[in-house]
Coordinates of C-alpha atoms and ligand atoms in Angstrom, one line a residue:
K1 CA 5.8 2.3 43.7
V2 CA 3.6 -0.5 44.9
A3 CA 0.5 1.5 44.0
E4 CA 1.7 2.2 40.4
D5 CA 2.4 -1.6 39.8
Q6 CA -1.0 -2.4 41.0
L7 CA -2.6 0.1 38.7
V8 CA -0.8 -1.5 35.7
I9 CA -1.9 -5.0 36.7
D10 CA -5.5 -3.9 37.1
A11 CA -5.6 -2.0 33.8
G12 CA -4.0 -5.0 32.1
Q13 CA -6.8 -7.2 33.3
R14 CA -9.6 -4.8 32.3
H15 CA -8.3 -4.4 28.8
F16 CA -6.7 -7.8 28.5
G17 CA -3.6 -6.6 26.7
A18 CA -3.6 -5.6 23.1
V19 CA -6.6 -3.8 21.5
A20 CA -7.1 -2.8 17.9
C21 CA -8.5 0.6 17.0
T22 CA -11.6 0.1 14.8
T23 CA -10.9 3.3 12.9
C24 CA -7.2 3.4 12.2
G25 CA -6.4 -0.3 12.7
M26 CA -3.5 0.2 15.0
V27 CA -2.9 -2.5 17.6
Y28 CA -1.6 -1.2 20.9
A29 CA -1.6 -1.9 24.6
A30 CA -4.5 0.1 26.0
A31 CA -3.1 0.0 29.5
N32 CA 0.2 1.5 28.5
M33 CA 0.3 5.3 28.5
E34 CA 3.1 5.5 26.0
D35 CA 1.4 3.1 23.6
E36 CA -1.9 5.1 24.0
A37 CA 0.0 8.4 23.2
Q38 CA 1.5 6.7 20.2
H39 CA -1.8 5.6 19.0
V40 CA -3.4 9.0 19.3
Q41 CA -0.6 10.4 17.2
Y42 CA -0.8 7.7 14.5
H43 CA -4.6 7.9 14.5
Q44 CA -4.6 11.7 13.8
R45 CA -1.9 11.5 11.2
L46 CA -3.5 8.7 9.4
L47 CA -7.0 10.3 9.3
E48 CA -5.6 13.6 8.1
G49 CA -3.5 11.9 5.5
I50 CA -6.2 9.8 4.0
R51 CA -8.9 12.6 4.1
Y52 CA -10.0 13.5 0.5
V53 CA -12.0 16.7 0.1
G54 CA -12.7 16.4 -3.6
W55 CA -11.3 18.4 -6.4
K56 CA -12.9 20.4 -9.2
K57 CA -10.7 18.7 -11.7
E58 CA -10.1 15.1 -10.9
R59 CA -9.0 12.4 -13.2
V60 CA -11.3 9.4 -12.6
I61 CA -9.9 6.2 -14.1
T62 CA -12.6 3.8 -12.9
E63 CA -15.7 4.1 -10.8
F64 CA -17.0 1.3 -8.6
W65 CA -19.9 0.7 -6.2
D66 CA -17.7 1.2 -3.2
G67 CA -15.5 4.0 -4.5
K68 CA -13.4 5.3 -7.4
I69 CA -9.8 5.3 -8.6
I70 CA -8.3 8.8 -9.4
M71 CA -4.9 9.5 -10.9
V72 CA -2.6 12.4 -10.3
S73 CA 0.1 13.2 -12.8
P74 CA 3.1 15.6 -12.4
D75 CA 1.5 18.5 -14.4
D76 CA -1.6 18.5 -12.2
P77 CA -2.5 21.5 -10.0
K78 CA -0.5 22.1 -6.8
Y79 CA -3.3 20.9 -4.4
A80 CA -3.5 17.5 -6.1
L81 CA 0.3 17.1 -6.1
K82 CA 0.4 18.1 -2.4
K83 CA -2.2 15.4 -1.5
A84 CA -0.4 12.8 -3.6
E85 CA 2.8 13.6 -1.8
E86 CA 1.1 13.5 1.6
V87 CA -0.2 10.1 0.9
R88 CA 3.1 8.9 -0.4
E89 CA 4.8 10.0 2.8
L90 CA 2.2 8.1 4.9
V91 CA 2.7 4.9 2.7
D92 CA 6.5 5.3 2.9
S93 CA 6.4 5.4 6.7
E94 CA 4.1 2.4 6.8
L95 CA 6.5 0.5 4.4
G96 CA 9.5 1.6 6.5
F97 CA 11.0 3.5 3.5
Q98 CA 13.2 6.3 4.7
Q99 CA 13.6 9.2 2.4
V100 CA 13.4 7.0 -0.7
S101 CA 13.1 9.5 -3.5
L102 CA 11.2 8.9 -6.7
R103 CA 13.3 7.7 -9.6
C104 CA 11.8 10.1 -12.0
P105 CA 9.3 12.6 -10.5
S106 CA 8.4 14.2 -13.8
Q107 CA 7.0 10.9 -15.1
T108 CA 5.5 9.5 -11.8
R109 CA 1.8 8.9 -11.5
T110 CA -0.1 8.4 -8.3
Y111 CA -3.2 6.3 -8.4
M112 CA -5.5 6.6 -5.4
F113 CA -8.6 4.5 -4.4
V114 CA -11.1 6.9 -2.9
S115 CA -13.9 5.3 -0.8
N116 CA -17.5 6.5 -0.8
E117 CA -16.6 7.9 2.7
K118 CA -14.1 10.2 1.0
K119 CA -11.1 8.5 2.4
I120 CA -8.0 7.5 0.3
V121 CA -7.9 3.8 1.3
G122 CA -5.4 2.7 -1.5
C123 CA -2.4 4.2 -3.2
L124 CA -0.2 3.0 -6.0
I125 CA 2.8 4.8 -7.5
A126 CA 3.7 3.9 -11.1
E127 CA 6.7 5.1 -13.2
P128 CA 8.0 4.2 -16.6
I129 CA 10.7 1.5 -16.7
R130 CA 12.6 -0.2 -19.5
E131 CA 13.4 -3.5 -17.9
A132 CA 12.8 -5.8 -15.0
Y133 CA 14.0 -9.0 -13.5
R134 CA 11.6 -11.9 -13.3
V135 CA 11.1 -13.5 -9.9
L136 CA 12.1 -17.2 -10.1
A137 CA 9.8 -19.9 -8.6
E138 CA 11.3 -21.8 -5.8
P139 CA 11.7 -25.6 -6.1
P140 CA 8.4 -27.1 -4.9
S141 CA 10.0 -28.8 -1.8
L142 CA 10.9 -25.3 -0.4
H143 CA 7.4 -24.0 -0.6
S144 CA 6.5 -24.8 3.0
L145 CA 8.2 -25.4 6.2
H146 CA 6.3 -26.8 9.2
G147 CA 3.1 -26.0 7.3
E148 CA 3.9 -22.3 6.9
P149 CA 4.4 -20.8 3.5
L150 CA 8.0 -20.0 3.0
E151 CA 7.2 -16.9 1.0
R152 CA 6.7 -15.1 4.2
H153 CA 10.1 -15.8 5.6
R154 CA 12.8 -15.9 3.0
A155 CA 14.2 -13.8 0.2
W156 CA 13.4 -15.0 -3.2
R157 CA 15.6 -15.3 -6.3
C158 CA 15.5 -13.2 -9.5
S159 CA 16.7 -14.0 -12.9
T160 CA 20.0 -12.4 -13.8
E161 CA 18.9 -11.5 -17.3
P162 CA 16.6 -8.4 -17.5
E163 CA 13.4 -8.6 -19.6
P164 CA 11.7 -5.6 -21.2
A165 CA 9.0 -4.0 -19.2
I166 CA 7.0 -0.7 -19.4
C167 CA 5.6 0.2 -16.0
G168 CA 7.2 -0.1 -12.6
I169 CA 5.0 -0.1 -9.5
S170 CA 7.3 1.4 -6.9
R171 CA 4.7 1.4 -4.0
I172 CA 1.3 -0.2 -3.5
W173 CA -0.6 0.1 -0.3
V174 CA -4.1 -0.5 1.0
F175 CA -5.4 0.8 4.3
A176 CA -5.1 -2.1 6.9
L177 CA -8.9 -2.3 7.5
M178 CA -9.8 -2.5 3.9
R179 CA -7.4 -5.3 2.7
R180 CA -8.6 -8.4 0.8
K181 CA -11.4 -6.5 -1.0
A182 CA -9.6 -6.4 -4.3
I183 CA -8.6 -2.8 -3.9
A184 CA -5.0 -3.4 -4.9
S185 CA -6.1 -5.6 -7.8
R186 CA -8.4 -2.9 -9.1
M187 CA -5.6 -0.3 -8.8
V188 CA -3.3 -2.5 -10.8
D189 CA -6.0 -3.0 -13.4
A190 CA -6.4 0.8 -13.6
V191 CA -2.7 1.3 -14.2
R192 CA -2.7 -1.4 -16.9
S193 CA -5.5 0.2 -18.8
S194 CA -4.4 3.9 -18.4
F195 CA -0.6 4.0 -18.2
M196 CA 0.0 3.8 -21.9
Y197 CA -2.4 5.6 -24.1
G198 CA -4.4 3.3 -26.4
S199 CA -3.3 0.0 -25.0
V200 CA -3.7 -2.3 -22.1
L201 CA -0.5 -3.5 -20.5
T202 CA -0.1 -7.3 -19.9
T203 CA 1.1 -8.5 -16.5
E204 CA 4.5 -9.2 -18.1
E205 CA 4.8 -5.4 -18.9
I206 CA 4.4 -4.4 -15.3
A207 CA 6.9 -5.0 -12.5
F208 CA 6.8 -4.6 -8.7
S209 CA 9.9 -3.1 -7.3
D210 CA 11.4 -4.8 -4.3
P211 CA 8.2 -6.2 -2.8
T212 CA 7.4 -6.8 0.8
P213 CA 6.1 -10.3 1.8
D214 CA 2.5 -9.0 1.5
G215 CA 3.5 -7.4 -1.8
K216 CA 4.9 -10.5 -3.1
L217 CA 1.9 -12.7 -2.1
F218 CA -0.4 -10.1 -3.8
A219 CA 1.8 -9.8 -6.9
S220 CA 2.2 -13.5 -7.5
T221 CA -1.5 -14.0 -7.2
Y222 CA -2.4 -11.0 -9.4
C223 CA 0.0 -11.9 -12.1
K224 CA -1.3 -15.4 -12.5
V225 CA -4.8 -14.2 -13.5
Ligands
LIG1 N1 -1.5 -12.8 2.0 C1 -1.8 -13.8 1.1 N2 -2.4 -13.5 -0.1 C2 -2.7 -12.2 -0.4 C3 -2.3 -11.2 0.5 C4 -1.7 -11.5 1.8 N3 -1.4 -10.6 2.7 N4 -2.7 -10.0 0.0 C5 -3.2 -10.3 -1.2 N5 -3.2 -11.6 -1.5 C6 -3.6 -12.3 -2.7 C7 -5.0 -13.0 -2.4 O1 -5.0 -14.2 -3.2 C8 -6.0 -12.0 -2.8 O2 -7.2 -12.6 -3.2 P1 -8.3 -13.1 -2.1 O3 -8.4 -12.0 -1.1 O4 -9.5 -13.3 -2.9 O5 -7.7 -14.3 -1.5 C9 -5.3 -11.4 -4.1 O6 -3.9 -11.4 -3.7 C10 -5.8 -10.0 -4.3 O7 -5.6 -9.1 -3.2 P2 -6.2 -7.7 -3.1 O8 -7.5 -7.8 -2.2 O9 -6.4 -7.1 -4.4 O10 -5.1 -7.0 -2.2 P3 -5.3 -5.9 -1.1 O11 -6.2 -4.9 -1.5 O12 -5.5 -6.6 0.2 O13 -3.8 -5.2 -1.1 C11 -1.5 -5.1 -0.4 C12 -2.6 -6.0 -1.0 C13 -1.4 -3.8 -1.2 C14 -0.2 -5.9 -0.6 C15 -1.8 -4.8 1.1 O14 -1.7 -6.1 1.8 C16 -0.9 -3.9 1.8 O15 -1.1 -2.6 1.6 N6 0.1 -4.3 2.6 C17 1.0 -3.4 3.3 C18 1.8 -2.6 2.4 C19 2.7 -3.5 1.5 O16 3.4 -4.4 2.0 N7 2.6 -3.2 0.2 C20 3.4 -3.9 -0.8 C21 4.7 -3.2 -0.9 S1 5.7 -3.8 -2.2 C22 5.6 -2.6 -3.3 O17 5.1 -1.5 -3.0 C23 6.2 -2.7 -4.7
LIG2 ZN1 -7.0 4.7 16.0

């Protein structure tokens, strides 16, 4: 018993508590066996999930110096749909969604940002909608509390009157180590230019469903531009 305690203390000092894996981004206590085991499991699942082998027929929406955006639609080959589903499951587990089914699978499109290293580092799921509720701005006095933006903490208010909209973004996700490189912005741009044939959707015509705090911060910045 004493020897075991000692081991934990020593290990704790060596690793100084939490470490972040530079490949998968998970933060865990390296001295803790359970945590390490959880990390190995997460690490493998993530790497397998985001691995992209390349397809004969892929629909490239936009190409960039650091990657490309491809889109999978419901009538695509099985292998493409299978990959889109695998990535969606990964995203759902990161977002804490449990068995949230797609509203309309036959019209759902999956946009994926593929890096030059052949990893799917971004995913966006879009579906047609008819209406959405606008997020209302908080009174200015409520914008910060003890210097911290309130957006991170509290629920926000929505208008009670629906407004017409065309495209609903039900999920948007970027790999943790690749955030703040405009990957999400470029995926939304790609949706706006390709969702409806022959026209570019305005930011009013797209809507984000039930955003997380990150999602809300992103969406409010994106929709202002
Ligand atoms: N905090 C504050 N501002 C932010 C944040 C944030 N976490 N994320 C984006 N922004 C703002 C910034 O102004 C940013 O520009 P800047 O980096 O020049 O300052 C601007 O939005 C554009 O951001 P992008 O780089 O395009 O966004 P990113 O690629 O980092 O992806 C996303 C944003 C998808 C929200 C990412 O943080 C993520 O995957 N988070 C975890 C999953 C999640 O919560 N997804 C949203 C769920 S809601 C839904 O799916 C409908
Ligand atoms: Zn890892």
